[in-house]
């Protein structure tokens, strides 16, 4: 595609976005968040500061008071208020205001998994420390009356816990497993949904993610007998604190920030956020802001990478202080088999909880079941809504081309089941409303032919069975890097960028920094069985009658809590490790994915977590606050902004922080470089520091595995450590000519090995992606 055209398109959308913010002269106040970095010193009352700021922007005492929605002030300094565009401008001029951004809605990134990861029920645990770990869940609430949250045998909440348990509609209280629960609905979205105004889980998502982290072992857990086994969380001794920030209409920025503000102050150890929105600048994004202040307090935030794969440049939640989690597959699939009257058998990936009541059912196809007296819109062969006749469908199994929600249509017409055929089969098994399965085009053609050539065609669809599958692979829906849209738009003047594009946009020249962030690692997120709410049906469909204590769902939403639990497990052995050290341990010990597609390397990070190995990584790539400061300096944030972010009286000056050494400017356990332009020569340098966390004396040697097009030098290639916690520096120099024709990505691997530990970092070089 023509690059200049794409830039023009991008430019238009930027200008359009700008005019929506600035050019809307509507008199209606809209909710905004005014973010001011860290808490001011003890001498200033946050609420007074907010009030005074609002007053100078609005100019009227009583309107200012009415406009304020919420003051955040436990863990960072911000408030939410209803503002007019010119008031937003006025607030942005204040020197203590870091950002003002419209309140937007984010989305949820909708039992064998722990065994597959090597975490058997008898895995070595430090139960005493594990039971003092509190995992904060930003989610849809929790359904307490569920065996996974039984607190039998648990002592009281750890002493550090300062949180609350709010009771209310369908939520009678917490226990020693779920020690805290709060809900936030600051702008009262969609009151029409009649959701419980309490921490009760009306959706199921929050119950599912919470039990994945820390549910107790429950025997005989299944979805109508499917996936029957013991369901349990990764750290069953740990405690859960739930922050309900998501509702039927989404998860607003205001609610998310309120959840973070409380969770950090309440004393959680790990935060799990299976939510994402459109990529934004770091400090206009509630998850990036919340997780930054969490990181400052030693709390690691695990986030889902998003479900927009396999397209590249779709990854979300990429701030380097976040653990960005992709979804991988486990060694189990849910297959639904069918049999025709002529004995032909086939199967596909769906979850059908129904056992057939008859040996065979009459079979027809969409083409034959068309409503001839109906309108001719739509495609009867694809069983489009409104194209079929109930007389022809009732009691029959219907064969349809394509696979777009036909179970819903055929159920309405009282059909007995659906066989769909598609050339683009997904790896994800979705729960169907009636007996249904999906076959490939070749099998579909045979079924169609059988229907056309047989007098009384018949078929039966069996209940879903689990089968073994090869794994791990990246789930097809898991979002891929790189993050292509800028996270930091700056006016021209900063020239130390690795890659930039000039865009002429309403007379201003902007430099778009092309961010090169990727998911960090992968964790199981495909077809995961975990606890569910009884306040919703298993498909969320109101006419579905099925309610179950356990449900099977997929998404990076399911991967994120697996990684959060793995982080909690590592923390229970190493309570003093920083969030960056824990993340590094999980990344450098991850298992590379076995099965790959073209863009897997941009989506799987270092591979699938291996929690037991992560306990003993040998070396870690740590990052202190000063590394993040130098990273932010490199990103173009200035001393004033960084001062606000960090708080305190200290003055920061980017020239003191050697900003931006090398290609990425941060001590990361993976290395990614995007070429400056398509087919330019490859040239990148990564500066790294590793900290020894293994044995006192050790010698690590570097081994690089790389395709012939890359020349990779590690300097020095031997690191000698004499004491624990010793640090050593090295650099990785990557060079090469233009990439071979048709190549988008080149992947290599750096491994430090002392013969007891293998510390792995992926090195990825890729062409720029333009849209
Ligand atoms: C301002 O924005 C609102 C909603 O975004 C829209 O309904 C309204 O028409 C806009 N007004 C103008 C003058 O553009
Ligand atoms: C509890 O949930 C049920 C089912 O969703 C609902 O009918 C009922 O009104 C709720 N109870 C309260 C007190 O909100
Ligand atoms: C699940 O498995 C257990 C033990 O194998 C068995 O007793 C139980 O009946 C099974 N439950 C279902 C619903 O299949
Ligand atoms: C066929 O379509 C017509 C027009 O939409 C509708 O009135 C009729 O009920 C349909 N017939 C059947 C059997 O579904
Ligand atoms: C109907 O839909 C199927 C599946 O999407 C497609 O292959 C077929 O070409 C469509 N037929 C018509 C007439 O549009
Ligand atoms: C079966 O018959 C339908 C309707 O006449 C037709 O659209 C379809 O192509 C036929 N399929 C095969 C495999 O012959
Ligand atoms: C720092 O950046 C902010 C926001 O971009 C800007 O308003 C401010 O003037 C800058 N300060 C300095 C000292 O450059
Ligand atoms: C930061 O330090 C540099 C070099 O030490 C100095 O020239 C500059 O004036 C300082 N900037 C600020 C804002 O203090
Ligand atoms: C690379 O591929 C393009 C289009 O496929 C072709 O035009 C070009 O000649 C190729 N270049 C080389 C060096 O093979
Ligand atoms: C690295 O160390 C591991 C032990 O953790 C050993 O099994 C492996 O063979 C070593 N690899 C290399 C390349 O030396």
Tab-separated table of N, CA, C and O in Angstrom, residues 244-336:
chain	number	residue	atom	x	y	z
A	244	UNK	N	-14.873	-3.926	41.388
A	244	UNK	CA	-15.795	-4.030	40.244
A	244	UNK	C	-15.816	-2.695	39.508
A	244	UNK	O	-16.392	-1.718	39.981
A	245	UNK	N	-15.151	-2.686	38.350
A	245	UNK	CA	-15.056	-1.469	37.552
A	245	UNK	C	-15.737	-1.643	36.200
A	245	UNK	O	-15.765	-0.718	35.399
A	246	UNK	N	-16.246	-2.849	35.941
A	246	UNK	CA	-16.859	-3.119	34.639
A	246	UNK	C	-18.334	-3.432	34.803
A	246	UNK	O	-18.741	-4.130	35.731
A	247	UNK	N	-19.107	-2.932	33.864
A	247	UNK	CA	-20.547	-3.119	33.840
A	247	UNK	C	-20.934	-3.551	32.450
A	247	UNK	O	-20.076	-3.582	31.553
A	248	UNK	N	-22.236	-3.833	32.251
A	248	UNK	CA	-22.691	-4.252	30.927
A	248	UNK	C	-22.232	-3.309	29.832
A	248	UNK	O	-21.931	-3.725	28.720
A	249	UNK	N	-22.131	-2.029	30.131
A	249	UNK	CA	-21.751	-1.046	29.114
A	249	UNK	C	-20.257	-0.841	28.983
A	249	UNK	O	-19.808	0.003	28.218
A	250	UNK	N	-19.449	-1.552	29.733
A	250	UNK	CA	-18.000	-1.392	29.629
A	250	UNK	C	-17.361	-0.993	30.950
A	250	UNK	O	-18.004	-1.056	32.008
A	251	UNK	N	-16.110	-0.599	30.875
A	251	UNK	CA	-15.341	-0.272	32.069
A	251	UNK	C	-14.800	1.136	31.855
A	251	UNK	O	-13.907	1.318	31.018
A	252	UNK	N	-15.328	2.124	32.519
A	252	UNK	CA	-14.919	3.493	32.207
A	252	UNK	C	-13.563	3.818	32.832
A	252	UNK	O	-13.152	3.230	33.830
A	253	UNK	N	-12.894	4.789	32.219
A	253	UNK	CA	-11.614	5.283	32.736
A	253	UNK	C	-11.758	5.701	34.198
A	253	UNK	O	-10.903	5.406	35.028
A	254	UNK	N	-12.844	6.401	34.506
A	254	UNK	CA	-13.047	6.925	35.867
A	254	UNK	C	-13.121	5.792	36.877
A	254	UNK	O	-12.536	5.866	37.954
A	255	UNK	N	-13.868	4.743	36.524
A	255	UNK	CA	-14.031	3.613	37.445
A	255	UNK	C	-12.717	2.846	37.594
A	255	UNK	O	-12.342	2.436	38.700
A	256	UNK	N	-12.023	2.654	36.485
A	256	UNK	CA	-10.736	1.949	36.533
A	256	UNK	C	-9.745	2.682	37.442
A	256	UNK	O	-9.064	2.070	38.266
A	257	UNK	N	-9.685	4.009	37.283
A	257	UNK	CA	-8.749	4.777	38.112
A	257	UNK	C	-9.129	4.689	39.583
A	257	UNK	O	-8.266	4.590	40.458
A	258	UNK	N	-10.434	4.703	39.856
A	258	UNK	CA	-10.880	4.611	41.249
A	258	UNK	C	-10.477	3.257	41.829
A	258	UNK	O	-10.037	3.159	42.984
A	259	UNK	N	-10.589	2.205	41.015
A	259	UNK	CA	-10.192	0.877	41.462
A	259	UNK	C	-8.705	0.830	41.785
A	259	UNK	O	-8.294	0.323	42.836
A	260	UNK	N	-7.883	1.375	40.901
A	260	UNK	CA	-6.426	1.407	41.147
A	260	UNK	C	-6.098	2.242	42.382
A	260	UNK	O	-5.252	1.865	43.192
A	261	UNK	N	-6.743	3.403	42.506
A	261	UNK	CA	-6.464	4.316	43.625
A	261	UNK	C	-6.659	3.570	44.948
A	261	UNK	O	-5.826	3.655	45.853
A	262	UNK	N	-7.756	2.798	45.016
A	262	UNK	CA	-8.035	2.039	46.237
A	262	UNK	C	-7.113	0.829	46.383
A	262	UNK	O	-6.544	0.595	47.447
A	263	UNK	N	-6.961	0.056	45.309
A	263	UNK	CA	-6.212	-1.201	45.407
A	263	UNK	C	-4.790	-0.953	45.908
A	263	UNK	O	-4.287	-1.682	46.770
A	264	UNK	N	-4.144	0.077	45.376
A	264	UNK	CA	-2.760	0.367	45.777
A	264	UNK	C	-2.723	0.719	47.263
A	264	UNK	O	-1.880	0.216	48.017
A	265	UNK	N	-3.679	1.554	47.691
A	265	UNK	CA	-3.708	1.978	49.096
A	265	UNK	C	-4.152	0.844	50.027
A	265	UNK	O	-3.760	0.794	51.192
A	266	UNK	N	-4.948	-0.077	49.500
A	266	UNK	CA	-5.465	-1.176	50.332
A	266	UNK	C	-4.389	-2.192	50.696
A	266	UNK	O	-4.564	-2.987	51.621
A	267	UNK	N	-3.314	-2.230	49.910
A	267	UNK	CA	-2.228	-3.158	50.238
A	267	UNK	C	-2.209	-4.438	49.420
A	267	UNK	O	-1.700	-5.455	49.882
A	268	UNK	N	-2.715	-4.386	48.171
A	268	UNK	CA	-2.610	-5.587	47.333
A	268	UNK	C	-1.159	-5.767	46.888
A	268	UNK	O	-0.363	-4.827	46.912
A	269	UNK	N	-0.796	-6.995	46.477
A	269	UNK	CA	0.573	-7.294	46.042
A	269	UNK	C	0.709	-7.377	44.530
A	269	UNK	O	1.763	-7.126	43.968
A	270	UNK	N	-0.355	-7.824	43.874
A	270	UNK	CA	-0.367	-8.010	42.420
A	270	UNK	C	-1.730	-7.506	41.959
A	270	UNK	O	-2.719	-7.673	42.681
A	271	UNK	N	-1.775	-6.899	40.776
A	271	UNK	CA	-3.062	-6.462	40.222
A	271	UNK	C	-3.261	-7.154	38.878
A	271	UNK	O	-2.327	-7.258	38.082
A	272	UNK	N	-4.478	-7.624	38.644
A	272	UNK	CA	-4.798	-8.314	37.394
A	272	UNK	C	-5.894	-7.535	36.678
A	272	UNK	O	-6.957	-7.281	37.252
A	273	UNK	N	-5.629	-7.151	35.430
A	273	UNK	CA	-6.562	-6.315	34.671
A	273	UNK	C	-6.802	-6.924	33.296
A	273	UNK	O	-5.979	-6.791	32.397
A	274	UNK	N	-7.928	-7.592	33.127
A	274	UNK	CA	-8.253	-8.205	31.836
A	274	UNK	C	-9.149	-7.274	31.038
A	274	UNK	O	-10.266	-7.630	30.653
A	275	UNK	N	-8.656	-6.060	30.817
A	275	UNK	CA	-9.460	-4.994	30.222
A	275	UNK	C	-8.543	-4.202	29.297
A	275	UNK	O	-7.353	-4.070	29.578
A	276	UNK	N	-9.082	-3.654	28.230
A	276	UNK	CA	-8.261	-2.789	27.393
A	276	UNK	C	-9.105	-1.813	26.619
A	276	UNK	O	-10.317	-2.003	26.454
A	277	UNK	N	-8.469	-0.759	26.147
A	277	UNK	CA	-9.129	0.226	25.303
A	277	UNK	C	-8.212	0.545	24.147
A	277	UNK	O	-7.200	-0.123	23.951
A	278	UNK	N	-8.561	1.575	23.384
A	278	UNK	CA	-7.680	1.959	22.293
A	278	UNK	C	-6.374	2.470	22.859
A	278	UNK	O	-6.365	3.131	23.885
A	279	UNK	N	-5.261	2.160	22.188
A	279	UNK	CA	-3.972	2.643	22.689
A	279	UNK	C	-3.964	4.165	22.775
A	279	UNK	O	-4.450	4.851	21.887
A	280	UNK	N	-3.456	4.642	23.883
A	280	UNK	CA	-3.371	6.090	24.101
A	280	UNK	C	-2.009	6.423	24.660
A	280	UNK	O	-1.267	5.537	25.032
A	281	UNK	N	-1.709	7.700	24.766
A	281	UNK	CA	-0.476	8.101	25.432
A	281	UNK	C	-0.492	7.531	26.845
A	281	UNK	O	-1.549	7.426	27.469
A	282	UNK	N	0.683	7.224	27.359
A	282	UNK	CA	0.745	6.569	28.665
A	282	UNK	C	-0.066	7.306	29.734
A	282	UNK	O	-0.795	6.690	30.502
A	283	UNK	N	0.072	8.609	29.801
A	283	UNK	CA	-0.539	9.301	30.932
A	283	UNK	C	-1.909	9.886	30.605
A	283	UNK	O	-2.396	10.807	31.248
A	284	UNK	N	-2.520	9.321	29.567
A	284	UNK	CA	-3.939	9.578	29.307
A	284	UNK	C	-4.679	8.251	29.312
A	284	UNK	O	-5.780	8.142	28.795
A	285	UNK	N	-4.037	7.254	29.866
A	285	UNK	CA	-4.589	5.900	29.845
A	285	UNK	C	-4.689	5.417	31.296
A	285	UNK	O	-3.679	5.323	31.991
A	286	UNK	N	-5.903	5.158	31.765
A	286	UNK	CA	-6.069	4.848	33.184
A	286	UNK	C	-5.280	3.614	33.626
A	286	UNK	O	-4.813	3.554	34.759
A	287	UNK	N	-5.130	2.642	32.728
A	287	UNK	CA	-4.425	1.412	33.121
A	287	UNK	C	-2.926	1.686	33.211
A	287	UNK	O	-2.253	1.230	34.137
A	288	UNK	N	-2.398	2.477	32.271
A	288	UNK	CA	-0.973	2.832	32.330
A	288	UNK	C	-0.697	3.705	33.557
A	288	UNK	O	0.317	3.522	34.251
A	289	UNK	N	-1.610	4.640	33.857
A	289	UNK	CA	-1.421	5.514	35.021
A	289	UNK	C	-1.495	4.691	36.308
A	289	UNK	O	-0.607	4.752	37.162
A	290	UNK	N	-2.557	3.920	36.438
A	290	UNK	CA	-2.744	3.134	37.659
A	290	UNK	C	-1.583	2.184	37.882
A	290	UNK	O	-1.047	2.070	38.990
A	291	UNK	N	-1.149	1.501	36.824
A	291	UNK	CA	-0.086	0.515	36.988
A	291	UNK	C	1.256	1.177	37.262
A	291	UNK	O	2.119	0.587	37.905
A	292	UNK	N	1.440	2.420	36.794
A	292	UNK	CA	2.687	3.140	37.103
A	292	UNK	C	2.771	3.404	38.608
A	292	UNK	O	3.798	3.152	39.248
A	293	UNK	N	1.673	3.892	39.182
A	293	UNK	CA	1.695	4.180	40.626
A	293	UNK	C	1.749	2.888	41.440
A	293	UNK	O	2.330	2.865	42.526
A	294	UNK	N	1.175	1.817	40.884
A	294	UNK	CA	1.291	0.507	41.539
A	294	UNK	C	2.762	0.085	41.548
A	294	UNK	O	3.299	-0.316	42.582
A	295	UNK	N	3.412	0.189	40.399
A	295	UNK	CA	4.824	-0.187	40.277
A	295	UNK	C	5.682	0.592	41.284
A	295	UNK	O	6.586	0.025	41.911
A	296	UNK	N	5.367	1.885	41.454
A	296	UNK	CA	6.126	2.688	42.424
A	296	UNK	C	6.043	2.104	43.826
A	296	UNK	O	6.935	2.265	44.633
A	297	UNK	N	4.906	1.439	44.118
A	297	UNK	CA	4.712	0.839	45.442
A	297	UNK	C	5.115	-0.628	45.459
A	297	UNK	O	4.754	-1.370	46.378
A	298	UNK	N	5.788	-1.097	44.392
A	298	UNK	CA	6.251	-2.481	44.365
A	298	UNK	C	5.192	-3.492	43.940
A	298	UNK	O	5.345	-4.695	44.174
A	299	UNK	N	4.115	-3.013	43.320
A	299	UNK	CA	3.021	-3.907	42.907
A	299	UNK	C	3.099	-4.127	41.401
A	299	UNK	O	3.123	-3.157	40.633
A	300	UNK	N	3.136	-5.390	40.974
A	300	UNK	CA	3.158	-5.696	39.540
A	300	UNK	C	1.730	-5.781	39.008
A	300	UNK	O	0.863	-6.396	39.630
A	301	UNK	N	1.491	-5.148	37.859
A	301	UNK	CA	0.180	-5.228	37.212
A	301	UNK	C	0.286	-6.122	35.984
A	301	UNK	O	1.130	-5.907	35.120
A	302	UNK	N	-0.580	-7.140	35.944
A	302	UNK	CA	-0.659	-8.050	34.800
A	302	UNK	C	-1.865	-7.631	33.973
A	302	UNK	O	-2.947	-7.438	34.522
A	303	UNK	N	-1.666	-7.463	32.665
A	303	UNK	CA	-2.770	-7.019	31.806
A	303	UNK	C	-2.900	-7.906	30.580
A	303	UNK	O	-1.901	-8.408	30.064
A	304	UNK	N	-4.113	-8.033	30.073
A	304	UNK	CA	-4.348	-8.774	28.842
A	304	UNK	C	-3.888	-7.938	27.650
A	304	UNK	O	-4.004	-6.712	27.649
A	305	UNK	N	-3.382	-8.633	26.617
A	305	UNK	CA	-2.835	-7.957	25.435
A	305	UNK	C	-3.906	-7.582	24.421
A	305	UNK	O	-3.650	-6.806	23.516
A	306	UNK	N	-5.124	-8.129	24.571
A	306	UNK	CA	-6.200	-7.827	23.633
A	306	UNK	C	-6.506	-9.006	22.726
A	306	UNK	O	-5.697	-9.918	22.573
A	307	UNK	N	-7.703	-8.973	22.127
A	307	UNK	CA	-8.190	-10.105	21.330
A	307	UNK	C	-8.356	-9.738	19.866
A	307	UNK	O	-9.271	-10.199	19.213
A	308	UNK	N	-7.480	-8.895	19.330
A	308	UNK	CA	-7.660	-8.464	17.947
A	308	UNK	C	-6.696	-9.122	16.974
A	308	UNK	O	-6.505	-8.641	15.865
A	309	UNK	N	-6.067	-10.215	17.410
A	309	UNK	CA	-5.191	-10.941	16.520
A	309	UNK	C	-5.996	-11.656	15.458
A	309	UNK	O	-7.223	-11.741	15.580
A	310	UNK	N	-5.369	-12.251	14.437
A	310	UNK	CA	-3.916	-12.227	14.264
A	310	UNK	C	-3.382	-10.984	13.558
A	310	UNK	O	-2.222	-10.964	13.174
A	311	UNK	N	-4.195	-9.944	13.376
A	311	UNK	CA	-3.671	-8.747	12.706
A	311	UNK	C	-2.547	-8.141	13.516
A	311	UNK	O	-2.638	-8.088	14.740
A	312	UNK	N	-1.495	-7.657	12.854
A	312	UNK	CA	-0.409	-7.007	13.583
A	312	UNK	C	-0.842	-5.638	14.114
A	312	UNK	O	-1.877	-5.100	13.712
A	313	UNK	N	-0.046	-5.118	15.037
A	313	UNK	CA	-0.247	-3.769	15.572
A	313	UNK	C	-1.578	-3.615	16.286
A	313	UNK	O	-2.232	-2.588	16.188
A	314	UNK	N	-1.991	-4.650	16.993
A	314	UNK	CA	-3.260	-4.567	17.707
A	314	UNK	C	-3.074	-4.681	19.221
A	314	UNK	O	-4.041	-4.617	19.964
A	315	UNK	N	-1.844	-4.852	19.680
A	315	UNK	CA	-1.628	-5.092	21.104
A	315	UNK	C	-1.971	-3.853	21.945
A	315	UNK	O	-1.763	-2.725	21.519
A	316	UNK	N	-2.548	-4.101	23.114
A	316	UNK	CA	-2.923	-3.025	24.050
A	316	UNK	C	-2.145	-3.196	25.354
A	316	UNK	O	-1.507	-4.214	25.571
A	317	UNK	N	-2.243	-2.207	26.213
A	317	UNK	CA	-1.623	-2.267	27.548
A	317	UNK	C	-0.113	-2.531	27.474
A	317	UNK	O	0.390	-3.473	28.083
A	318	UNK	N	0.600	-1.668	26.763
A	318	UNK	CA	1.996	-1.958	26.475
A	318	UNK	C	3.006	-1.128	27.274
A	318	UNK	O	4.196	-1.235	27.007
A	319	UNK	N	2.560	-0.322	28.233
A	319	UNK	CA	3.545	0.447	29.004
A	319	UNK	C	4.562	-0.533	29.591
A	319	UNK	O	4.201	-1.635	30.009
A	320	UNK	N	5.861	-0.150	29.626
A	320	UNK	CA	6.883	-1.130	30.024
A	320	UNK	C	6.800	-1.544	31.491
A	320	UNK	O	7.438	-2.518	31.871
A	321	UNK	N	6.040	-0.853	32.315
A	321	UNK	CA	5.891	-1.261	33.712
A	321	UNK	C	4.702	-2.207	33.885
A	321	UNK	O	4.386	-2.611	34.999
A	322	UNK	N	4.046	-2.552	32.771
A	322	UNK	CA	2.944	-3.515	32.796
A	322	UNK	C	3.470	-4.862	32.300
A	322	UNK	O	4.344	-4.900	31.443
A	323	UNK	N	2.949	-5.964	32.821
A	323	UNK	CA	3.228	-7.277	32.233
A	323	UNK	C	2.106	-7.564	31.238
A	323	UNK	O	0.949	-7.767	31.632
A	324	UNK	N	2.436	-7.537	29.941
A	324	UNK	CA	1.440	-7.636	28.880
A	324	UNK	C	1.319	-9.094	28.445
A	324	UNK	O	2.282	-9.681	27.967
A	325	UNK	N	0.134	-9.668	28.610
A	325	UNK	CA	-0.015	-11.112	28.506
A	325	UNK	C	-0.834	-11.523	27.274
A	325	UNK	O	-1.985	-11.111	27.110
A	326	UNK	N	-0.211	-12.347	26.434
A	326	UNK	CA	-0.870	-12.917	25.263
A	326	UNK	C	-1.531	-14.233	25.664
A	326	UNK	O	-1.243	-14.771	26.734
A	327	UNK	N	-2.395	-14.757	24.806
A	327	UNK	CA	-3.096	-16.016	25.122
A	327	UNK	C	-2.506	-17.169	24.321
A	327	UNK	O	-2.384	-17.090	23.099
A	328	UNK	N	-2.148	-18.238	25.020
A	328	UNK	CA	-1.635	-19.425	24.346
A	328	UNK	C	-2.641	-20.561	24.507
A	328	UNK	O	-3.602	-20.470	25.275
A	329	UNK	N	-2.380	-21.629	23.782
A	329	UNK	CA	-3.276	-22.779	23.836
A	329	UNK	C	-2.713	-23.822	24.799
A	329	UNK	O	-1.517	-23.841	25.078
A	330	UNK	N	-3.560	-24.664	25.330
A	330	UNK	CA	-3.093	-25.796	26.124
A	330	UNK	C	-3.337	-27.075	25.326
A	330	UNK	O	-3.885	-27.038	24.236
A	331	UNK	N	-2.931	-28.205	25.884
A	331	UNK	CA	-2.923	-29.451	25.104
A	331	UNK	C	-4.277	-30.146	25.097
A	331	UNK	O	-4.368	-31.357	25.167
A	332	UNK	N	-5.346	-29.357	25.056
A	332	UNK	CA	-6.685	-29.934	25.084
A	332	UNK	C	-7.568	-29.135	24.134
A	332	UNK	O	-7.457	-27.917	24.053
A	333	UNK	N	-8.418	-29.847	23.430
A	333	UNK	CA	-9.375	-29.179	22.550
A	333	UNK	C	-10.768	-29.712	22.833
A	333	UNK	O	-10.927	-30.829	23.302
A	334	UNK	N	-11.758	-28.889	22.505
A	334	UNK	CA	-13.147	-29.321	22.645
A	334	UNK	C	-13.697	-29.583	21.252
A	334	UNK	O	-13.829	-28.671	20.448
A	335	UNK	N	-13.979	-30.849	20.981
A	335	UNK	CA	-14.444	-31.215	19.638
A	335	UNK	C	-15.866	-31.745	19.715
A	335	UNK	O	-16.217	-32.516	20.612
A	336	UNK	N	-16.666	-31.330	18.749
A	336	UNK	CA	-18.048	-31.779	18.660
A	336	UNK	C	-18.189	-32.574	17.366
A	336	UNK	O	-17.913	-32.046	16.286
